[in-house]
Amino acid sequence: MSFATLLQPDHVYTFLLLFVRLSTLFVFMPFYNHMSVSPQIKAAFAFYLTLVLYPMVPVTPEPHTASLFFAALFSEIAMGLMAGLALNIVFAIFSYAGEQIAFVMGFSLASVIDPQSQIQSPLVSQFLTMTALMVLLAFNGHYMILMWMVDGVKEAPLGGLVMSHALFDYLMGAMAHLFAMGFSVAFPIIALSLLSDIIFGMLMKTMPQFNLLVVGFPVKIGLSFLVWMAVLASMMLIFKREFLAAMEVLARWIGT
């Protein structure tokens, strides 16, 4: 194929749709959309992948009207948005669990600006999300995301991908169960905090000289840390399970 052939309108339109799809995925997908990576690097990586994957894509005919052109662009943007939402919900579960843990441990005021979301969140939430991100790298979840992008280029038509019932049902269910899942992840520490409050209340009734502020809170924080270290591996297993479930739904969406 000559270079002049690649400059035909159909080829330019196909290349543009592919570049928009990959760029949108890099904007919304976890790990690849991290704020520590500069936008120039993300754009360069998306352009490089577009050059590599373009030979695998069938040529899409140029639309006859501007409305069809913008509809195709919106379809590609919506694909990245929906896929990113499905995976970011998994991270949101652990961010919410971190907020609950920080509240019961008395660390609610220990908040800093999250560089990823640009909002103030407790340090416990940031620790859990960063740990989940490292676990994602450990079981090659970032490669799964990248291979899903490649499979989407091969299987899903450019400018014609529509929302499936399975993906819509998954997103609605995941949003509905986000808080319940986050609470269940943080439940061991919440239960220990409730139990310690009951015990300290009984001690203060039987021993009025017991100073809760001096003795009770350090003991409560220490016990919470011990339980947290004991259940952290189980938390990450839940993260892996939920991430793989989301990837399975996305794979069925594009027909792989």
PDB file of C-alpha atoms in Angstrom:
ATOM      1  CA  MET A   1       0.000   0.000   0.000  1.00  0.00           C
ATOM      2  CA  SER A   2       1.488   3.322  -1.051  1.00  0.00           C
ATOM      3  CA  PHE A   3       1.671   6.420   1.110  1.00  0.00           C
ATOM      4  CA  ALA A   4      -0.677   8.257  -1.263  1.00  0.00           C
ATOM      5  CA  THR A   5      -3.321   5.590  -0.665  1.00  0.00           C
ATOM      6  CA  LEU A   6      -3.128   6.165   3.080  1.00  0.00           C
ATOM      7  CA  LEU A   7      -3.990   9.832   2.506  1.00  0.00           C
ATOM      8  CA  GLN A   8      -7.374   8.951   1.027  1.00  0.00           C
ATOM      9  CA  PRO A   9     -10.368  10.239   3.065  1.00  0.00           C
ATOM     10  CA  ASP A  10     -11.468   6.757   4.163  1.00  0.00           C
ATOM     11  CA  HIS A  11      -8.030   5.915   5.557  1.00  0.00           C
ATOM     12  CA  VAL A  12      -7.694   9.284   7.293  1.00  0.00           C
ATOM     13  CA  TYR A  13     -11.150   8.848   8.850  1.00  0.00           C
ATOM     14  CA  THR A  14     -10.306   5.328  10.059  1.00  0.00           C
ATOM     15  CA  PHE A  15      -6.997   6.499  11.525  1.00  0.00           C
ATOM     16  CA  LEU A  16      -8.731   9.380  13.303  1.00  0.00           C
ATOM     17  CA  LEU A  17     -11.374   7.121  14.875  1.00  0.00           C
ATOM     18  CA  LEU A  18      -8.718   4.664  16.032  1.00  0.00           C
ATOM     19  CA  PHE A  19      -6.636   7.458  17.555  1.00  0.00           C
ATOM     20  CA  VAL A  20      -9.693   8.886  19.339  1.00  0.00           C
ATOM     21  CA  ARG A  21     -10.575   5.440  20.727  1.00  0.00           C
ATOM     22  CA  LEU A  22      -7.103   4.768  22.115  1.00  0.00           C
ATOM     23  CA  SER A  23      -6.685   8.307  23.436  1.00  0.00           C
ATOM     24  CA  THR A  24     -10.014   8.119  25.260  1.00  0.00           C
ATOM     25  CA  LEU A  25      -9.106   4.769  26.789  1.00  0.00           C
ATOM     26  CA  PHE A  26      -5.829   6.203  28.085  1.00  0.00           C
ATOM     27  CA  VAL A  27      -7.778   9.090  29.620  1.00  0.00           C
ATOM     28  CA  PHE A  28     -10.239   6.905  31.564  1.00  0.00           C
ATOM     29  CA  MET A  29      -8.530   3.541  32.151  1.00  0.00           C
ATOM     30  CA  PRO A  30      -6.914   2.929  35.566  1.00  0.00           C
ATOM     31  CA  PHE A  31      -3.102   2.955  35.754  1.00  0.00           C
ATOM     32  CA  TYR A  32      -2.800   4.516  32.294  1.00  0.00           C
ATOM     33  CA  ASN A  33      -4.699   7.639  33.341  1.00  0.00           C
ATOM     34  CA  HIS A  34      -2.556   8.325  36.404  1.00  0.00           C
ATOM     35  CA  MET A  35      -1.820  12.016  36.927  1.00  0.00           C
ATOM     36  CA  SER A  36       1.884  11.332  37.466  1.00  0.00           C
ATOM     37  CA  VAL A  37       2.165  10.528  33.741  1.00  0.00           C
ATOM     38  CA  SER A  38       2.261  13.688  31.649  1.00  0.00           C
ATOM     39  CA  PRO A  39      -0.410  14.214  28.950  1.00  0.00           C
ATOM     40  CA  GLN A  40       2.325  14.419  26.310  1.00  0.00           C
ATOM     41  CA  ILE A  41       3.511  10.902  27.124  1.00  0.00           C
ATOM     42  CA  LYS A  42      -0.063   9.561  27.065  1.00  0.00           C
ATOM     43  CA  ALA A  43      -0.725  11.206  23.704  1.00  0.00           C
ATOM     44  CA  ALA A  44       2.552   9.886  22.276  1.00  0.00           C
ATOM     45  CA  PHE A  45       1.784   6.357  23.491  1.00  0.00           C
ATOM     46  CA  ALA A  46      -1.731   6.507  22.028  1.00  0.00           C
ATOM     47  CA  PHE A  47      -0.337   7.725  18.699  1.00  0.00           C
ATOM     48  CA  TYR A  48       2.280   4.955  18.689  1.00  0.00           C
ATOM     49  CA  LEU A  49      -0.340   2.277  19.361  1.00  0.00           C
ATOM     50  CA  THR A  50      -2.497   3.763  16.613  1.00  0.00           C
ATOM     51  CA  LEU A  51       0.355   3.340  14.140  1.00  0.00           C
ATOM     52  CA  VAL A  52       0.970  -0.238  15.310  1.00  0.00           C
ATOM     53  CA  LEU A  53      -2.671  -1.354  15.328  1.00  0.00           C
ATOM     54  CA  TYR A  54      -3.845   0.473  12.212  1.00  0.00           C
ATOM     55  CA  PRO A  55      -3.026  -2.428   9.824  1.00  0.00           C
ATOM     56  CA  MET A  56      -5.393  -4.675  11.844  1.00  0.00           C
ATOM     57  CA  VAL A  57      -8.371  -2.351  11.396  1.00  0.00           C
ATOM     58  CA  PRO A  58     -10.685  -2.642   8.378  1.00  0.00           C
ATOM     59  CA  VAL A  59     -11.109   0.627   6.520  1.00  0.00           C
ATOM     60  CA  THR A  60     -14.234   2.463   7.681  1.00  0.00           C
ATOM     61  CA  PRO A  61     -16.070   4.378   4.935  1.00  0.00           C
ATOM     62  CA  GLU A  62     -16.131   8.129   5.368  1.00  0.00           C
ATOM     63  CA  PRO A  63     -19.559   9.378   6.570  1.00  0.00           C
ATOM     64  CA  HIS A  64     -21.607  11.484   4.220  1.00  0.00           C
ATOM     65  CA  THR A  65     -22.797  14.016   6.791  1.00  0.00           C
ATOM     66  CA  ALA A  66     -21.224  15.865   9.697  1.00  0.00           C
ATOM     67  CA  SER A  67     -23.802  14.428  12.117  1.00  0.00           C
ATOM     68  CA  LEU A  68     -22.680  10.873  11.326  1.00  0.00           C
ATOM     69  CA  PHE A  69     -19.076  11.919  11.801  1.00  0.00           C
ATOM     70  CA  PHE A  70     -19.721  13.388  15.265  1.00  0.00           C
ATOM     71  CA  ALA A  71     -21.888  10.394  16.178  1.00  0.00           C
ATOM     72  CA  ALA A  72     -18.965   8.097  15.396  1.00  0.00           C
ATOM     73  CA  LEU A  73     -16.621  10.236  17.511  1.00  0.00           C
ATOM     74  CA  PHE A  74     -19.121  10.229  20.369  1.00  0.00           C
ATOM     75  CA  SER A  75     -19.347   6.434  20.131  1.00  0.00           C
ATOM     76  CA  GLU A  76     -15.583   6.105  20.569  1.00  0.00           C
ATOM     77  CA  ILE A  77     -15.523   8.534  23.491  1.00  0.00           C
ATOM     78  CA  ALA A  78     -18.431   6.717  25.132  1.00  0.00           C
ATOM     79  CA  MET A  79     -16.575   3.422  24.781  1.00  0.00           C
ATOM     80  CA  GLY A  80     -13.622   4.722  26.759  1.00  0.00           C
ATOM     81  CA  LEU A  81     -15.904   6.355  29.316  1.00  0.00           C
ATOM     82  CA  MET A  82     -17.944   3.199  29.968  1.00  0.00           C
ATOM     83  CA  ALA A  83     -14.881   0.937  30.118  1.00  0.00           C
ATOM     84  CA  GLY A  84     -13.078   3.320  32.455  1.00  0.00           C
ATOM     85  CA  LEU A  85     -16.148   3.608  34.675  1.00  0.00           C
ATOM     86  CA  ALA A  86     -16.430  -0.178  35.018  1.00  0.00           C
ATOM     87  CA  LEU A  87     -12.811  -0.478  36.199  1.00  0.00           C
ATOM     88  CA  ASN A  88     -12.700   2.684  38.317  1.00  0.00           C
ATOM     89  CA  ILE A  89     -15.689   1.473  40.326  1.00  0.00           C
ATOM     90  CA  VAL A  90     -13.431  -1.319  41.628  1.00  0.00           C
ATOM     91  CA  PHE A  91     -10.936   1.243  42.914  1.00  0.00           C
ATOM     92  CA  ALA A  92     -13.776   3.362  44.327  1.00  0.00           C
ATOM     93  CA  ILE A  93     -14.810   0.416  46.522  1.00  0.00           C
ATOM     94  CA  PHE A  94     -11.459   0.497  48.315  1.00  0.00           C
ATOM     95  CA  SER A  95     -11.397   4.279  48.481  1.00  0.00           C
ATOM     96  CA  TYR A  96     -14.736   4.176  50.296  1.00  0.00           C
ATOM     97  CA  ALA A  97     -13.504   1.350  52.543  1.00  0.00           C
ATOM     98  CA  GLY A  98     -10.479   3.484  53.434  1.00  0.00           C
ATOM     99  CA  GLU A  99     -12.754   6.345  54.456  1.00  0.00           C
ATOM    100  CA  GLN A 100     -14.680   4.041  56.798  1.00  0.00           C
ATOM    101  CA  ILE A 101     -11.469   2.648  58.296  1.00  0.00           C
ATOM    102  CA  ALA A 102     -10.038   6.138  58.798  1.00  0.00           C
ATOM    103  CA  PHE A 103     -13.234   7.221  60.555  1.00  0.00           C
ATOM    104  CA  VAL A 104     -13.256   4.376  63.102  1.00  0.00           C
ATOM    105  CA  MET A 105      -9.500   4.684  63.715  1.00  0.00           C
ATOM    106  CA  GLY A 106      -9.712   8.429  64.321  1.00  0.00           C
ATOM    107  CA  PHE A 107      -7.693   9.321  61.215  1.00  0.00           C
ATOM    108  CA  SER A 108     -10.420  11.281  59.435  1.00  0.00           C
ATOM    109  CA  LEU A 109      -8.496  14.541  59.838  1.00  0.00           C
ATOM    110  CA  ALA A 110      -5.329  12.963  58.412  1.00  0.00           C
ATOM    111  CA  SER A 111      -6.278  13.911  54.860  1.00  0.00           C
ATOM    112  CA  VAL A 112      -4.217  15.163  51.951  1.00  0.00           C
ATOM    113  CA  ILE A 113      -4.922  16.020  48.346  1.00  0.00           C
ATOM    114  CA  ASP A 114      -5.105  12.884  46.236  1.00  0.00           C
ATOM    115  CA  PRO A 115      -2.917  13.532  43.156  1.00  0.00           C
ATOM    116  CA  GLN A 116      -5.129  11.284  41.017  1.00  0.00           C
ATOM    117  CA  SER A 117      -8.605  12.627  41.810  1.00  0.00           C
ATOM    118  CA  GLN A 118      -7.472  16.108  42.923  1.00  0.00           C
ATOM    119  CA  ILE A 119      -9.768  15.921  45.963  1.00  0.00           C
ATOM    120  CA  GLN A 120      -8.999  15.665  49.667  1.00  0.00           C
ATOM    121  CA  SER A 121      -9.145  12.089  50.933  1.00  0.00           C
ATOM    122  CA  PRO A 122      -7.872  10.249  54.038  1.00  0.00           C
ATOM    123  CA  LEU A 123      -4.422   8.732  53.987  1.00  0.00           C
ATOM    124  CA  VAL A 124      -5.939   5.307  54.605  1.00  0.00           C
ATOM    125  CA  SER A 125      -7.926   5.568  51.356  1.00  0.00           C
ATOM    126  CA  GLN A 126      -4.824   6.548  49.423  1.00  0.00           C
ATOM    127  CA  PHE A 127      -2.873   3.679  50.969  1.00  0.00           C
ATOM    128  CA  LEU A 128      -5.523   1.140  49.947  1.00  0.00           C
ATOM    129  CA  THR A 129      -5.842   2.475  46.395  1.00  0.00           C
ATOM    130  CA  MET A 130      -2.062   2.558  45.915  1.00  0.00           C
ATOM    131  CA  THR A 131      -1.792  -0.982  47.296  1.00  0.00           C
ATOM    132  CA  ALA A 132      -4.532  -2.070  44.889  1.00  0.00           C
ATOM    133  CA  LEU A 133      -2.617  -0.425  42.056  1.00  0.00           C
ATOM    134  CA  MET A 134       0.536  -2.356  42.977  1.00  0.00           C
ATOM    135  CA  VAL A 135      -1.473  -5.592  43.133  1.00  0.00           C
ATOM    136  CA  LEU A 136      -2.842  -4.721  39.687  1.00  0.00           C
ATOM    137  CA  LEU A 137       0.723  -4.555  38.386  1.00  0.00           C
ATOM    138  CA  ALA A 138       1.632  -7.768  40.225  1.00  0.00           C
ATOM    139  CA  PHE A 139      -0.964  -9.921  38.424  1.00  0.00           C
ATOM    140  CA  ASN A 140      -0.425  -8.076  35.103  1.00  0.00           C
ATOM    141  CA  GLY A 141      -3.743  -6.292  35.154  1.00  0.00           C
ATOM    142  CA  HIS A 142      -2.257  -3.440  33.104  1.00  0.00           C
ATOM    143  CA  TYR A 143      -1.401  -5.963  30.380  1.00  0.00           C
ATOM    144  CA  MET A 144      -4.976  -7.252  30.510  1.00  0.00           C
ATOM    145  CA  ILE A 145      -6.219  -3.720  29.906  1.00  0.00           C
ATOM    146  CA  LEU A 146      -3.793  -3.278  27.026  1.00  0.00           C
ATOM    147  CA  MET A 147      -4.782  -6.601  25.455  1.00  0.00           C
ATOM    148  CA  TRP A 148      -8.437  -5.643  25.824  1.00  0.00           C
ATOM    149  CA  MET A 149      -7.686  -2.516  23.825  1.00  0.00           C
ATOM    150  CA  VAL A 150      -6.033  -4.609  21.099  1.00  0.00           C
ATOM    151  CA  ASP A 151      -8.944  -7.078  21.034  1.00  0.00           C
ATOM    152  CA  GLY A 152     -11.364  -4.160  20.863  1.00  0.00           C
ATOM    153  CA  VAL A 153      -9.581  -2.850  17.794  1.00  0.00           C
ATOM    154  CA  LYS A 154      -9.854  -6.267  16.137  1.00  0.00           C
ATOM    155  CA  GLU A 155     -13.425  -7.125  17.132  1.00  0.00           C
ATOM    156  CA  ALA A 156     -15.378  -3.917  17.776  1.00  0.00           C
ATOM    157  CA  PRO A 157     -16.169  -1.785  14.699  1.00  0.00           C
ATOM    158  CA  LEU A 158     -14.896   1.763  14.753  1.00  0.00           C
ATOM    159  CA  GLY A 159     -17.659   4.286  15.279  1.00  0.00           C
ATOM    160  CA  GLY A 160     -20.348   1.638  15.663  1.00  0.00           C
ATOM    161  CA  LEU A 161     -19.976   0.193  19.150  1.00  0.00           C
ATOM    162  CA  VAL A 162     -23.171   0.423  21.235  1.00  0.00           C
ATOM    163  CA  MET A 163     -23.968  -0.164  24.894  1.00  0.00           C
ATOM    164  CA  SER A 164     -24.846  -3.783  25.667  1.00  0.00           C
ATOM    165  CA  HIS A 165     -27.418  -4.946  28.208  1.00  0.00           C
ATOM    166  CA  ALA A 166     -24.771  -6.971  30.055  1.00  0.00           C
ATOM    167  CA  LEU A 167     -22.488  -3.960  30.532  1.00  0.00           C
ATOM    168  CA  PHE A 168     -25.398  -1.692  31.521  1.00  0.00           C
ATOM    169  CA  ASP A 169     -26.630  -4.231  34.081  1.00  0.00           C
ATOM    170  CA  TYR A 170     -23.102  -4.649  35.453  1.00  0.00           C
ATOM    171  CA  LEU A 171     -22.587  -0.880  35.839  1.00  0.00           C
ATOM    172  CA  MET A 172     -25.938  -0.420  37.559  1.00  0.00           C
ATOM    173  CA  GLY A 173     -25.272  -3.355  39.876  1.00  0.00           C
ATOM    174  CA  ALA A 174     -21.726  -2.221  40.636  1.00  0.00           C
ATOM    175  CA  MET A 175     -22.876   1.306  41.477  1.00  0.00           C
ATOM    176  CA  ALA A 176     -25.666  -0.062  43.658  1.00  0.00           C
ATOM    177  CA  HIS A 177     -23.328  -2.382  45.563  1.00  0.00           C
ATOM    178  CA  LEU A 178     -20.351  -0.011  45.760  1.00  0.00           C
ATOM    179  CA  PHE A 179     -21.085   1.135  49.303  1.00  0.00           C
ATOM    180  CA  ALA A 180     -22.065  -2.349  50.485  1.00  0.00           C
ATOM    181  CA  MET A 181     -18.827  -3.798  49.091  1.00  0.00           C
ATOM    182  CA  GLY A 182     -16.767  -0.995  50.602  1.00  0.00           C
ATOM    183  CA  PHE A 183     -18.411  -1.539  53.980  1.00  0.00           C
ATOM    184  CA  SER A 184     -17.821  -5.303  53.801  1.00  0.00           C
ATOM    185  CA  VAL A 185     -14.130  -4.731  53.004  1.00  0.00           C
ATOM    186  CA  ALA A 186     -13.768  -2.458  56.039  1.00  0.00           C
ATOM    187  CA  PHE A 187     -16.061  -4.550  58.276  1.00  0.00           C
ATOM    188  CA  PRO A 188     -13.334  -6.424  60.268  1.00  0.00           C
ATOM    189  CA  ILE A 189     -11.869  -3.142  61.483  1.00  0.00           C
ATOM    190  CA  ILE A 190     -15.298  -1.568  62.033  1.00  0.00           C
ATOM    191  CA  ALA A 191     -16.398  -4.611  64.063  1.00  0.00           C
ATOM    192  CA  LEU A 192     -13.225  -4.466  66.173  1.00  0.00           C
ATOM    193  CA  SER A 193     -13.781  -0.757  66.784  1.00  0.00           C
ATOM    194  CA  LEU A 194     -17.353  -1.394  67.935  1.00  0.00           C
ATOM    195  CA  LEU A 195     -16.197  -4.207  70.219  1.00  0.00           C
ATOM    196  CA  SER A 196     -13.438  -2.061  71.727  1.00  0.00           C
ATOM    197  CA  ASP A 197     -15.912   0.777  72.339  1.00  0.00           C
ATOM    198  CA  ILE A 198     -18.180  -1.636  74.236  1.00  0.00           C
ATOM    199  CA  ILE A 199     -15.270  -2.924  76.308  1.00  0.00           C
ATOM    200  CA  PHE A 200     -13.992   0.582  77.084  1.00  0.00           C
ATOM    201  CA  GLY A 201     -17.521   1.623  78.063  1.00  0.00           C
ATOM    202  CA  MET A 202     -17.749  -1.273  80.516  1.00  0.00           C
ATOM    203  CA  LEU A 203     -14.324  -0.395  81.944  1.00  0.00           C
ATOM    204  CA  MET A 204     -15.332   3.233  82.476  1.00  0.00           C
ATOM    205  CA  LYS A 205     -18.446   2.099  84.346  1.00  0.00           C
ATOM    206  CA  THR A 206     -16.519  -0.255  86.621  1.00  0.00           C
ATOM    207  CA  MET A 207     -13.344   1.887  86.827  1.00  0.00           C
ATOM    208  CA  PRO A 208     -14.228   5.606  86.714  1.00  0.00           C
ATOM    209  CA  GLN A 209     -10.552   6.539  86.953  1.00  0.00           C
ATOM    210  CA  PHE A 210      -9.900   4.872  83.591  1.00  0.00           C
ATOM    211  CA  ASN A 211      -8.764   7.614  81.169  1.00  0.00           C
ATOM    212  CA  LEU A 212     -10.187   6.784  77.761  1.00  0.00           C
ATOM    213  CA  LEU A 213      -8.328   9.554  75.936  1.00  0.00           C
ATOM    214  CA  VAL A 214      -4.901   8.564  77.266  1.00  0.00           C
ATOM    215  CA  VAL A 215      -5.220   4.762  77.178  1.00  0.00           C
ATOM    216  CA  GLY A 216      -8.257   3.836  75.122  1.00  0.00           C
ATOM    217  CA  PHE A 217      -7.573   5.523  71.793  1.00  0.00           C
ATOM    218  CA  PRO A 218      -3.931   4.358  71.406  1.00  0.00           C
ATOM    219  CA  VAL A 219      -5.012   0.794  72.222  1.00  0.00           C
ATOM    220  CA  LYS A 220      -7.895   1.045  69.740  1.00  0.00           C
ATOM    221  CA  ILE A 221      -5.592   2.353  66.993  1.00  0.00           C
ATOM    222  CA  GLY A 222      -3.005  -0.356  67.695  1.00  0.00           C
ATOM    223  CA  LEU A 223      -5.581  -3.138  67.539  1.00  0.00           C
ATOM    224  CA  SER A 224      -7.009  -1.700  64.325  1.00  0.00           C
ATOM    225  CA  PHE A 225      -3.552  -1.739  62.745  1.00  0.00           C
ATOM    226  CA  LEU A 226      -3.061  -5.373  63.745  1.00  0.00           C
ATOM    227  CA  VAL A 227      -6.384  -6.413  62.233  1.00  0.00           C
ATOM    228  CA  TRP A 228      -5.698  -4.315  59.156  1.00  0.00           C
ATOM    229  CA  MET A 229      -2.370  -6.079  58.555  1.00  0.00           C
ATOM    230  CA  ALA A 230      -4.073  -9.452  59.055  1.00  0.00           C
ATOM    231  CA  VAL A 231      -6.865  -8.827  56.517  1.00  0.00           C
ATOM    232  CA  LEU A 232      -4.949  -6.722  53.955  1.00  0.00           C
ATOM    233  CA  ALA A 233      -4.180  -9.766  51.797  1.00  0.00           C
ATOM    234  CA  SER A 234      -7.860 -10.747  51.826  1.00  0.00           C
ATOM    235  CA  MET A 235      -8.784  -7.203  50.783  1.00  0.00           C
ATOM    236  CA  MET A 236      -6.480  -7.453  47.798  1.00  0.00           C
ATOM    237  CA  LEU A 237      -7.957 -10.828  46.843  1.00  0.00           C
ATOM    238  CA  ILE A 238     -11.361  -9.149  46.752  1.00  0.00           C
ATOM    239  CA  PHE A 239      -9.878  -6.425  44.562  1.00  0.00           C
ATOM    240  CA  LYS A 240      -8.467  -8.976  42.139  1.00  0.00           C
ATOM    241  CA  ARG A 241     -11.779 -10.838  41.971  1.00  0.00           C
ATOM    242  CA  GLU A 242     -13.774  -7.679  41.274  1.00  0.00           C
ATOM    243  CA  PHE A 243     -11.250  -6.472  38.689  1.00  0.00           C
ATOM    244  CA  LEU A 244     -11.317  -9.770  36.786  1.00  0.00           C
ATOM    245  CA  ALA A 245     -15.134  -9.746  36.877  1.00  0.00           C
ATOM    246  CA  ALA A 246     -15.152  -6.261  35.346  1.00  0.00           C
ATOM    247  CA  MET A 247     -12.671  -7.320  32.651  1.00  0.00           C
ATOM    248  CA  GLU A 248     -14.833 -10.325  31.822  1.00  0.00           C
ATOM    249  CA  VAL A 249     -17.857  -8.099  31.292  1.00  0.00           C
ATOM    250  CA  LEU A 250     -15.827  -5.743  29.085  1.00  0.00           C
ATOM    251  CA  ALA A 251     -14.548  -8.699  27.053  1.00  0.00           C
ATOM    252  CA  ARG A 252     -18.106  -9.894  26.426  1.00  0.00           C
ATOM    253  CA  TRP A 253     -19.081  -6.354  25.455  1.00  0.00           C
ATOM    254  CA  ILE A 254     -16.668  -6.238  22.525  1.00  0.00           C
ATOM    255  CA  GLY A 255     -17.460  -9.808  21.557  1.00  0.00           C
ATOM    256  CA  THR A 256     -14.253 -11.616  22.557  1.00  0.00           C
TER     257      THR A 256
END
